[in-house]
Amino acid sequence: VAVVSGGDPGVFAMATAVLEVAGQAPYADVPVRVLPGVTAANAAAAAAGAPLGHDYATVSLSDRLKPWEVIAERLRAAAAADLVLALYNPGSRSRTWQVAQARELLLELRAPQTPVVVARDVGGPEQSVRIVTLAELEPSEVDMRTILLIGSSQTRVTERPDGSRVTWTPRRYP
C-alpha cells in the first residue's frame, strides 16, 4: 500500500496520519517508510526568489484539528519574533475567513508594505506566483492549493533587468 501526498508527506500532510494508525496495536508489525518530497514552502520560495533566506516558521491556518486561538497565538509569537512565515492550508471552500483574520492579526505587528508571496499550484500546470504587500493581500484569491510566504522586516523585493520581481530575505540580521 502506498499513500501519495503532494509536497513533503511529513509537513502538514499524510505521513502523520499514516503513522498515527501504524502506532496502533493491530498494525505494530506493519513497516512504514516515509520518503521526503519538496515542501510547498521551499518550492514557492524558489519560484519567488529566496524569501526563506533567514529564520522562518511554518504554521497551518487550518482550524480543523486545532482551535483558531492556538493558531492566532502562534502567528503572534512568530510575527513578534520577526520570522518569515510560511502559511499552509490558508483557505478552502468551507474555511473562508482565516486568511483575512491572519492578515489583520499580522498587520498589528508587521508593516503594511511587508512582502507576501502568493504561490498557487507551484510545479503544477496552473502555477501562479505573485508578490504583493501584506496590505494588498486579497483573501478571496487564496485556496487550499495556495501557500503564503509572509516576509519579515528584513525581506526585500528587487526588480530584475528583465522586469521580473524577486523577493529575498538577507542571511544577516542587523
mmCIF file of C-alpha atoms in Angstrom:
data_model
loop_
_atom_site.group_PDB
_atom_site.id
_atom_site.type_symbol
_atom_site.label_atom_id
_atom_site.label_comp_id
_atom_site.label_asym_id
_atom_site.label_seq_id
_atom_site.Cartn_x
_atom_site.Cartn_y
_atom_site.Cartn_z
ATOM 1 C CA VAL A 1 0.000 0.000 0.000
ATOM 2 C CA ALA A 2 1.260 3.468 -0.811
ATOM 3 C CA VAL A 3 -0.093 6.797 0.333
ATOM 4 C CA VAL A 4 0.919 9.579 -2.017
ATOM 5 C CA SER A 5 0.912 13.146 -0.767
ATOM 6 C CA GLY A 6 1.653 16.401 -2.561
ATOM 7 C CA GLY A 7 4.782 18.163 -1.358
ATOM 8 C CA ASP A 8 6.635 16.639 1.569
ATOM 9 C CA PRO A 9 4.442 13.974 3.231
ATOM 10 C CA GLY A 10 5.819 14.905 6.659
ATOM 11 C CA VAL A 11 4.898 18.603 6.520
ATOM 12 C CA PHE A 12 1.173 19.109 7.216
ATOM 13 C CA ALA A 13 0.452 16.040 5.114
ATOM 14 C CA MET A 14 -0.357 12.343 5.199
ATOM 15 C CA ALA A 15 2.726 10.812 6.845
ATOM 16 C CA THR A 16 1.445 11.789 10.281
ATOM 17 C CA ALA A 17 -1.970 10.256 9.625
ATOM 18 C CA VAL A 18 -0.363 7.002 8.468
ATOM 19 C CA LEU A 19 1.994 6.910 11.469
ATOM 20 C CA GLU A 20 -0.913 7.583 13.854
ATOM 21 C CA VAL A 21 -2.671 4.465 12.553
ATOM 22 C CA ALA A 22 0.564 2.463 12.369
ATOM 23 C CA GLY A 23 1.116 3.208 16.060
ATOM 24 C CA GLN A 24 -1.997 1.230 16.996
ATOM 25 C CA ALA A 25 -1.542 -2.340 18.239
ATOM 26 C CA PRO A 26 -3.106 -4.151 15.240
ATOM 27 C CA TYR A 27 -0.579 -2.502 12.907
ATOM 28 C CA ALA A 28 2.539 -2.631 15.073
ATOM 29 C CA ASP A 29 4.243 -5.104 12.708
ATOM 30 C CA VAL A 30 3.453 -3.195 9.509
ATOM 31 C CA PRO A 31 6.568 -1.434 8.204
ATOM 32 C CA VAL A 32 6.146 2.219 7.292
ATOM 33 C CA ARG A 33 8.624 4.192 5.228
ATOM 34 C CA VAL A 34 8.272 7.935 4.706
ATOM 35 C CA LEU A 35 10.068 9.346 1.674
ATOM 36 C CA PRO A 36 10.761 13.085 1.618
ATOM 37 C CA GLY A 37 9.480 15.426 -1.018
ATOM 38 C CA VAL A 38 9.903 19.100 -1.755
ATOM 39 C CA THR A 39 7.922 21.145 0.728
ATOM 40 C CA ALA A 40 5.418 23.665 -0.586
ATOM 41 C CA ALA A 41 7.296 26.401 1.280
ATOM 42 C CA ASN A 42 10.595 25.550 -0.412
ATOM 43 C CA ALA A 43 9.017 25.190 -3.860
ATOM 44 C CA ALA A 44 7.217 28.534 -3.524
ATOM 45 C CA ALA A 45 10.331 30.239 -2.140
ATOM 46 C CA ALA A 46 12.435 29.044 -5.092
ATOM 47 C CA ALA A 47 9.797 30.235 -7.557
ATOM 48 C CA ALA A 48 9.733 33.679 -5.920
ATOM 49 C CA GLY A 49 13.456 34.133 -5.217
ATOM 50 C CA ALA A 50 14.745 33.391 -1.713
ATOM 51 C CA PRO A 51 12.313 34.698 0.915
ATOM 52 C CA LEU A 52 13.285 31.871 3.300
ATOM 53 C CA GLY A 53 16.923 33.013 3.336
ATOM 54 C CA HIS A 54 16.843 33.501 7.104
ATOM 55 C CA ASP A 55 14.857 32.087 10.018
ATOM 56 C CA TYR A 56 11.247 31.203 9.306
ATOM 57 C CA ALA A 57 8.278 29.395 10.817
ATOM 58 C CA THR A 58 5.590 27.257 9.236
ATOM 59 C CA VAL A 59 2.032 27.499 10.520
ATOM 60 C CA SER A 60 -1.106 25.823 9.231
ATOM 61 C CA LEU A 61 -4.167 28.081 9.188
ATOM 62 C CA SER A 62 -6.484 25.079 9.274
ATOM 63 C CA ASP A 63 -8.573 25.047 12.417
ATOM 64 C CA ARG A 64 -9.938 21.563 11.737
ATOM 65 C CA LEU A 65 -7.545 19.843 14.166
ATOM 66 C CA LYS A 66 -6.611 22.725 16.478
ATOM 67 C CA PRO A 67 -8.544 25.764 17.723
ATOM 68 C CA TRP A 68 -8.135 29.123 15.994
ATOM 69 C CA GLU A 69 -6.930 30.624 19.296
ATOM 70 C CA VAL A 70 -3.844 28.361 19.148
ATOM 71 C CA ILE A 71 -3.174 29.392 15.546
ATOM 72 C CA ALA A 72 -3.546 33.092 16.400
ATOM 73 C CA GLU A 73 -1.178 32.737 19.364
ATOM 74 C CA ARG A 74 1.452 31.075 17.156
ATOM 75 C CA LEU A 75 1.072 33.740 14.455
ATOM 76 C CA ARG A 76 1.547 36.492 17.035
ATOM 77 C CA ALA A 77 4.630 34.799 18.503
ATOM 78 C CA ALA A 78 6.268 34.231 15.110
ATOM 79 C CA ALA A 79 5.426 37.755 13.946
ATOM 80 C CA ALA A 80 6.768 39.257 17.178
ATOM 81 C CA ALA A 81 9.985 37.270 16.662
ATOM 82 C CA ASP A 82 10.245 38.821 13.170
ATOM 83 C CA LEU A 83 10.293 35.430 11.459
ATOM 84 C CA VAL A 84 9.292 34.942 7.842
ATOM 85 C CA LEU A 85 6.073 32.907 7.893
ATOM 86 C CA ALA A 86 5.053 30.077 5.591
ATOM 87 C CA LEU A 87 1.286 29.736 5.940
ATOM 88 C CA TYR A 88 -0.040 26.341 4.899
ATOM 89 C CA ASN A 89 -3.703 25.382 4.389
ATOM 90 C CA PRO A 90 -4.735 29.026 4.244
ATOM 91 C CA GLY A 91 -8.272 28.610 2.935
ATOM 92 C CA SER A 92 -10.805 26.279 1.430
ATOM 93 C CA ARG A 93 -14.441 26.299 0.325
ATOM 94 C CA SER A 94 -15.557 25.768 3.909
ATOM 95 C CA ARG A 95 -12.812 27.844 5.591
ATOM 96 C CA THR A 96 -13.084 31.311 4.122
ATOM 97 C CA TRP A 97 -12.291 33.721 6.957
ATOM 98 C CA GLN A 98 -8.881 32.509 8.220
ATOM 99 C CA VAL A 99 -6.713 34.404 5.710
ATOM 100 C CA ALA A 100 -8.454 37.721 6.406
ATOM 101 C CA GLN A 101 -8.161 37.148 10.155
ATOM 102 C CA ALA A 102 -4.472 36.228 9.857
ATOM 103 C CA ARG A 103 -3.778 39.303 7.706
ATOM 104 C CA GLU A 104 -5.429 41.603 10.267
ATOM 105 C CA LEU A 105 -3.524 39.993 13.115
ATOM 106 C CA LEU A 106 -0.206 40.272 11.241
ATOM 107 C CA LEU A 107 -0.865 43.919 10.333
ATOM 108 C CA GLU A 108 -0.868 44.655 14.072
ATOM 109 C CA LEU A 109 2.783 43.535 14.176
ATOM 110 C CA ARG A 110 4.074 43.988 10.613
ATOM 111 C CA ALA A 111 4.260 46.954 8.265
ATOM 112 C CA PRO A 112 1.575 47.136 5.542
ATOM 113 C CA GLN A 113 4.320 47.048 2.867
ATOM 114 C CA THR A 114 5.661 43.686 4.113
ATOM 115 C CA PRO A 115 6.217 41.449 1.049
ATOM 116 C CA VAL A 116 3.908 38.456 0.663
ATOM 117 C CA VAL A 117 4.403 35.654 -1.843
ATOM 118 C CA VAL A 118 1.086 34.242 -3.012
ATOM 119 C CA ALA A 119 2.036 30.952 -4.658
ATOM 120 C CA ARG A 120 -0.578 28.639 -6.122
ATOM 121 C CA ASP A 121 -0.125 25.201 -7.679
ATOM 122 C CA VAL A 122 3.686 25.551 -7.682
ATOM 123 C CA GLY A 123 5.150 22.981 -10.038
ATOM 124 C CA GLY A 124 1.711 22.263 -11.470
ATOM 125 C CA PRO A 125 0.041 23.262 -14.717
ATOM 126 C CA GLU A 126 -1.713 26.269 -13.168
ATOM 127 C CA GLN A 127 1.320 27.672 -11.339
ATOM 128 C CA SER A 128 0.952 31.285 -10.291
ATOM 129 C CA VAL A 129 3.468 33.159 -8.142
ATOM 130 C CA ARG A 130 2.804 36.776 -7.247
ATOM 131 C CA ILE A 131 4.463 39.182 -4.851
ATOM 132 C CA VAL A 132 2.086 41.593 -3.120
ATOM 133 C CA THR A 133 2.190 43.549 0.125
ATOM 134 C CA LEU A 134 0.516 42.437 3.324
ATOM 135 C CA ALA A 135 -1.949 45.316 2.932
ATOM 136 C CA GLU A 136 -2.751 44.215 -0.655
ATOM 137 C CA LEU A 137 -3.218 40.516 0.186
ATOM 138 C CA GLU A 138 -6.665 39.536 -1.107
ATOM 139 C CA PRO A 139 -8.070 36.626 0.943
ATOM 140 C CA SER A 140 -10.629 35.676 -1.714
ATOM 141 C CA GLU A 141 -7.760 34.726 -4.081
ATOM 142 C CA VAL A 142 -6.393 32.107 -1.669
ATOM 143 C CA ASP A 143 -7.399 28.439 -1.607
ATOM 144 C CA MET A 144 -6.007 25.066 -0.500
ATOM 145 C CA ARG A 145 -3.604 24.949 -3.481
ATOM 146 C CA THR A 146 -2.038 28.216 -2.272
ATOM 147 C CA ILE A 147 0.792 28.804 0.165
ATOM 148 C CA LEU A 148 1.556 32.237 1.570
ATOM 149 C CA LEU A 149 5.068 33.376 2.463
ATOM 150 C CA ILE A 150 4.909 36.472 4.682
ATOM 151 C CA GLY A 151 8.186 38.377 4.834
ATOM 152 C CA SER A 152 9.993 39.611 7.925
ATOM 153 C CA SER A 153 11.004 43.234 8.486
ATOM 154 C CA GLN A 154 14.177 42.445 6.519
ATOM 155 C CA THR A 155 12.587 40.785 3.460
ATOM 156 C CA ARG A 156 13.179 42.705 0.231
ATOM 157 C CA VAL A 157 11.683 42.798 -3.260
ATOM 158 C CA THR A 158 14.010 43.516 -6.152
ATOM 159 C CA GLU A 159 13.148 44.209 -9.763
ATOM 160 C CA ARG A 160 15.412 42.321 -12.171
ATOM 161 C CA PRO A 161 16.656 43.725 -15.525
ATOM 162 C CA ASP A 162 14.066 41.628 -17.382
ATOM 163 C CA GLY A 163 11.246 43.329 -15.437
ATOM 164 C CA SER A 164 10.536 40.355 -13.175
ATOM 165 C CA ARG A 165 10.455 40.777 -9.415
ATOM 166 C CA VAL A 166 12.086 38.538 -6.823
ATOM 167 C CA THR A 167 11.819 38.550 -3.068
ATOM 168 C CA TRP A 168 14.579 37.601 -0.679
ATOM 169 C CA THR A 169 15.461 37.754 2.972
ATOM 170 C CA PRO A 170 19.096 38.598 3.776
ATOM 171 C CA ARG A 171 21.156 35.942 5.527
ATOM 172 C CA ARG A 172 22.448 38.539 8.001
ATOM 173 C CA TYR A 173 20.197 40.120 10.577
ATOM 174 C CA PRO A 174 21.054 43.628 11.787
#
